[in-house]
Short mmCIF file of C-alpha atoms in Angstrom, two decimals:
data_model
loop_
_atom_site.label_atom_id
_atom_site.label_comp_id
_atom_site.label_asym_id
_atom_site.label_seq_id
_atom_site.Cartn_x
_atom_site.Cartn_y
_atom_site.Cartn_z
CA UNK A 107 0.00 0.00 0.00
CA UNK A 108 1.09 3.55 -0.66
CA UNK A 109 2.95 5.10 2.24
CA UNK A 110 5.22 7.99 3.13
CA UNK A 111 6.78 8.22 6.56
CA UNK A 112 8.76 11.17 7.86
CA UNK A 113 11.61 10.94 10.34
CA UNK A 114 14.42 13.05 11.74
CA UNK A 115 12.46 15.56 13.78
CA UNK A 116 13.47 16.57 17.27
CA UNK A 117 14.67 19.36 19.53
CA UNK A 118 17.36 21.66 18.18
CA UNK A 119 18.81 24.93 19.45
CA UNK A 120 18.38 28.19 17.52
CA UNK A 121 20.98 28.43 14.82
CA UNK A 122 21.27 24.67 14.60
CA UNK A 123 20.69 22.25 11.77
CA UNK A 124 18.53 19.21 11.18
CA UNK A 125 17.83 16.89 8.26
CA UNK A 126 14.41 15.36 7.75
CA UNK A 127 13.79 12.23 5.72
CA UNK A 128 10.67 10.89 4.08
CA UNK A 129 10.66 7.21 3.11
CA UNK A 130 8.23 6.32 0.33
CA UNK A 131 6.82 2.91 -0.54
CA UNK A 132 3.97 1.35 -2.50
CA UNK A 133 4.25 3.65 -5.53
CA UNK A 134 6.82 4.65 -8.15
CA UNK A 135 8.61 7.38 -6.23
CA UNK A 136 10.75 8.51 -9.16
CA UNK A 137 7.62 9.37 -11.18
CA UNK A 138 6.19 11.95 -8.75
CA UNK A 139 7.01 15.43 -7.58
CA UNK A 140 7.19 15.64 -3.78
CA UNK A 141 6.60 18.42 -1.26
CA UNK A 142 7.45 19.39 2.28
CA UNK A 143 4.63 21.21 4.06
CA UNK A 144 4.64 22.41 7.67
CA UNK A 145 2.19 23.44 10.36
CA UNK A 146 3.39 25.69 13.17
CA UNK A 147 1.61 25.40 16.53
CA UNK A 148 -1.86 26.88 16.26
CA UNK A 149 -1.31 27.83 12.64
CA UNK A 150 -2.33 26.58 9.23
CA UNK A 151 -0.51 24.66 6.54
CA UNK A 152 2.41 26.24 4.70
CA UNK A 153 4.30 24.89 1.70
CA UNK A 154 7.99 24.76 2.56
CA UNK A 155 9.43 23.32 -0.63
CA UNK A 156 8.83 20.97 -3.51
CA UNK A 157 11.04 19.07 -5.92
CA UNK A 158 10.67 17.69 -9.43
CA UNK A 159 10.94 14.02 -10.30
CA UNK A 160 14.61 14.24 -11.24
CA UNK A 161 15.46 16.73 -8.52
CA UNK A 162 16.65 19.37 -10.94
CA UNK A 163 13.75 21.76 -10.26
CA UNK A 164 13.04 22.98 -6.75
CA UNK A 165 10.89 25.70 -5.18
CA UNK A 166 11.05 27.23 -1.72
CA UNK A 167 8.90 29.45 0.44
CA UNK A 168 10.40 32.89 0.97
CA UNK A 169 10.64 32.14 4.69
CA UNK A 170 13.12 29.27 4.18
CA UNK A 171 14.91 30.10 0.92
CA UNK A 172 18.66 30.09 1.43
CA UNK A 173 18.41 28.09 4.67
CA UNK A 174 16.61 24.89 3.62
CA UNK A 175 17.54 22.48 0.84
CA UNK A 176 15.26 19.80 -0.58
CA UNK A 177 16.68 16.76 -2.33
CA UNK A 178 15.74 13.21 -3.23
CA UNK A 179 17.34 9.83 -3.80
CA UNK A 180 15.29 7.95 -6.38
CA UNK A 181 17.37 4.80 -5.88
CA UNK A 182 16.40 4.66 -2.20
CA UNK A 183 12.93 6.22 -2.52
CA UNK A 184 13.75 8.90 0.04
CA UNK A 185 12.98 12.61 0.13
CA UNK A 186 15.15 14.90 2.26
CA UNK A 187 14.95 18.36 3.79
CA UNK A 188 18.20 19.83 5.05
CA UNK A 189 17.42 22.68 7.44
CA UNK A 190 20.12 25.14 8.51
CA UNK A 191 20.12 28.30 10.64
CA UNK A 192 16.96 27.21 12.36
CA UNK A 193 14.92 29.76 14.27
CA UNK A 194 12.08 29.44 16.74
CA UNK A 195 9.72 30.32 13.89
CA UNK A 196 10.64 27.03 12.22
CA UNK A 197 9.04 25.05 15.05
CA UNK A 198 6.34 23.00 13.36
CA UNK A 199 5.12 19.61 12.31
CA UNK A 200 6.72 18.86 8.94
CA UNK A 201 4.71 16.76 6.49
CA UNK A 202 5.93 14.98 3.40
CA UNK A 203 3.31 14.92 0.65
CA UNK A 204 3.08 13.42 -2.81
CA UNK A 205 2.19 15.82 -5.59
CA UNK A 206 -0.54 14.70 -7.97
CA UNK A 207 0.27 13.93 -11.62
CA UNK A 208 -1.10 17.30 -12.75
CA UNK A 209 1.29 19.05 -10.33
CA UNK A 210 -1.57 21.12 -9.00
CA UNK A 211 -2.20 19.55 -5.59
CA UNK A 212 -1.27 16.77 -3.21
CA UNK A 213 -2.86 13.34 -3.24
CA UNK A 214 -1.13 11.67 -0.31
CA UNK A 215 0.46 12.86 2.94
CA UNK A 216 2.55 11.38 5.71
CA UNK A 217 1.76 11.68 9.42
CA UNK A 218 4.46 14.30 9.96
CA UNK A 219 7.47 14.76 12.19
CA UNK A 220 7.79 17.42 14.87
CA UNK A 221 10.66 19.91 14.82
CA UNK A 222 11.10 22.06 17.90
CA UNK A 223 13.59 24.91 17.90
CA UNK A 224 14.25 26.13 21.42
CA UNK A 225 17.13 26.96 23.71
CA UNK B 275 1.49 36.36 -4.54
CA UNK B 276 -1.77 34.48 -4.35
CA UNK B 277 -3.78 34.36 -1.15
CA UNK B 278 -6.67 32.10 -0.27
CA UNK B 279 -9.18 33.32 2.30
CA UNK B 280 -11.28 31.03 4.49
CA UNK B 281 -13.51 31.81 7.42
CA UNK B 282 -11.88 30.57 10.66
CA UNK B 283 -14.65 28.37 12.00
CA UNK B 284 -18.17 27.11 11.72
CA UNK B 285 -20.51 24.94 13.74
CA UNK B 286 -23.03 22.53 12.29
CA UNK B 287 -25.48 20.01 13.71
CA UNK B 288 -25.39 16.37 12.65
CA UNK B 289 -27.37 15.78 9.49
CA UNK B 290 -27.15 19.36 8.34
CA UNK B 291 -25.14 20.69 5.41
CA UNK B 292 -21.82 22.46 5.87
CA UNK B 293 -20.55 24.78 3.16
CA UNK B 294 -16.96 25.96 3.49
CA UNK B 295 -15.76 28.66 1.14
CA UNK B 296 -12.35 29.66 -0.14
CA UNK B 297 -11.77 32.93 -1.93
CA UNK B 298 -8.82 33.64 -4.21
CA UNK B 299 -8.14 35.79 -7.25
CA UNK B 300 -6.47 32.98 -9.21
CA UNK B 301 -9.23 30.43 -8.62
CA UNK B 302 -10.95 31.07 -11.97
CA UNK B 303 -7.79 29.77 -13.66
CA UNK B 304 -6.33 27.34 -11.13
CA UNK B 305 -7.70 24.19 -9.54
CA UNK B 306 -8.87 24.09 -5.95
CA UNK B 307 -8.11 21.17 -3.64
CA UNK B 308 -9.57 20.49 -0.22
CA UNK B 309 -7.90 18.64 2.64
CA UNK B 310 -9.35 17.34 5.88
CA UNK B 311 -6.96 17.47 8.83
CA UNK B 312 -7.59 15.96 12.22
CA UNK B 313 -5.15 16.52 15.12
CA UNK B 314 -2.28 14.07 15.15
CA UNK B 315 -3.15 12.60 11.77
CA UNK B 316 -2.01 13.02 8.20
CA UNK B 317 -4.11 15.44 6.15
CA UNK B 318 -6.38 13.71 3.65
CA UNK B 319 -7.49 15.06 0.30
CA UNK B 320 -11.28 15.06 0.05
CA UNK B 321 -11.69 17.04 -3.19
CA UNK B 322 -9.22 17.33 -6.08
CA UNK B 323 -9.27 19.57 -9.11
CA UNK B 324 -12.29 21.63 -8.02
CA UNK B 325 -14.85 18.83 -7.86
CA UNK B 326 -13.29 15.35 -8.08
CA UNK B 327 -13.81 13.07 -5.12
CA UNK B 328 -10.92 10.62 -4.65
CA UNK B 329 -11.61 6.96 -4.12
CA UNK B 330 -12.61 6.22 -0.54
CA UNK B 331 -13.97 9.68 0.23
CA UNK B 332 -17.64 9.56 1.26
CA UNK B 333 -20.19 10.77 -1.29
CA UNK B 334 -21.39 13.47 1.12
CA UNK B 335 -18.28 15.47 0.19
CA UNK B 336 -18.53 17.60 -2.96
CA UNK B 337 -16.72 20.57 -4.42
CA UNK B 338 -17.60 23.41 -6.75
CA UNK B 339 -16.19 26.67 -7.99
CA UNK B 340 -17.74 29.88 -9.22
CA UNK B 341 -15.48 32.71 -10.25
CA UNK B 342 -13.11 33.48 -7.41
CA UNK B 343 -14.90 31.25 -4.86
CA UNK B 344 -14.36 27.54 -4.29
CA UNK B 345 -16.82 25.71 -2.05
CA UNK B 346 -16.55 22.43 -0.18
CA UNK B 347 -19.96 21.03 0.73
CA UNK B 348 -20.52 18.30 3.29
CA UNK B 349 -24.08 17.04 3.03
CA UNK B 350 -25.52 15.25 6.02
CA UNK B 351 -22.66 16.06 8.35
CA UNK B 352 -21.56 13.32 10.72
CA UNK B 353 -19.62 13.56 13.97
CA UNK B 354 -16.55 12.12 12.26
CA UNK B 355 -16.45 15.12 9.92
CA UNK B 356 -15.28 17.38 12.75
CA UNK B 357 -11.86 18.59 11.58
CA UNK B 358 -9.91 21.44 10.09
CA UNK B 359 -10.44 21.91 6.35
CA UNK B 360 -7.90 23.61 4.14
CA UNK B 361 -8.24 24.73 0.56
CA UNK B 362 -5.17 24.76 -1.65
CA UNK B 363 -4.45 26.07 -5.09
CA UNK B 364 -1.51 27.41 -7.04
CA UNK B 365 -0.42 30.94 -7.78
CA UNK B 366 -1.39 32.48 -11.10
CA UNK B 367 1.72 31.06 -12.78
CA UNK B 368 0.95 27.59 -11.45
CA UNK B 369 4.42 27.30 -9.95
CA UNK B 370 3.74 27.51 -6.22
CA UNK B 371 1.25 25.79 -3.96
CA UNK B 372 -0.78 28.08 -1.73
CA UNK B 373 -2.95 27.07 1.22
CA UNK B 374 -5.91 28.80 2.76
CA UNK B 375 -5.83 29.57 6.47
CA UNK B 376 -8.17 26.74 7.29
CA UNK B 377 -11.72 26.40 8.61
CA UNK B 378 -12.41 24.53 11.81
CA UNK B 379 -15.67 22.62 11.52
CA UNK B 380 -17.30 21.70 14.81
CA UNK B 381 -20.14 19.22 14.87
CA UNK B 382 -22.51 20.10 17.70
#
């Protein structure tokens, strides 16, 4: 069955770094764009980044551009999010989501992983 | 940039109809998606591409668009429908995904 599972969240100090992973199974990972979406406490959903099937095309929210890097390994079926210079405003649940074939929405999400930035 | 506006909350009694709206300038040209999100769970798409209901989503969920307004309708609301609902579209160029602020639906 189709599944995406995030990992790598945790507590990190301001200014620190963290790398999230999203392991995909049950579908042809290399054929689908993928996104990272986050939800800060008490807030709504926010697109963080997305990546094309080959990894050559990426997009970032203004709030993370220059600090976060999205990548993928199509041989291992894993999506990554490298997060640097973390601030308290980056505290959120981070979801991995599969982009639909039309690249207009998301048709499948993971349960998320919590990132807490605090001293 | 492209913003999507949703009302923050609504309450509905079981069996009634809930209509959740999403307003955005690019909606006449871009698809609207709707996601149901319950605390501690993965969001689930309930409507794709304005009005398509994915497999496994109950028939009481439907979507429509008119001009700059997209609407998610839940007919015959059930207790299990209590959740946050988010609309999502793309900016006018189609290159960035944008989410509405979410509507919390409470079932009385």
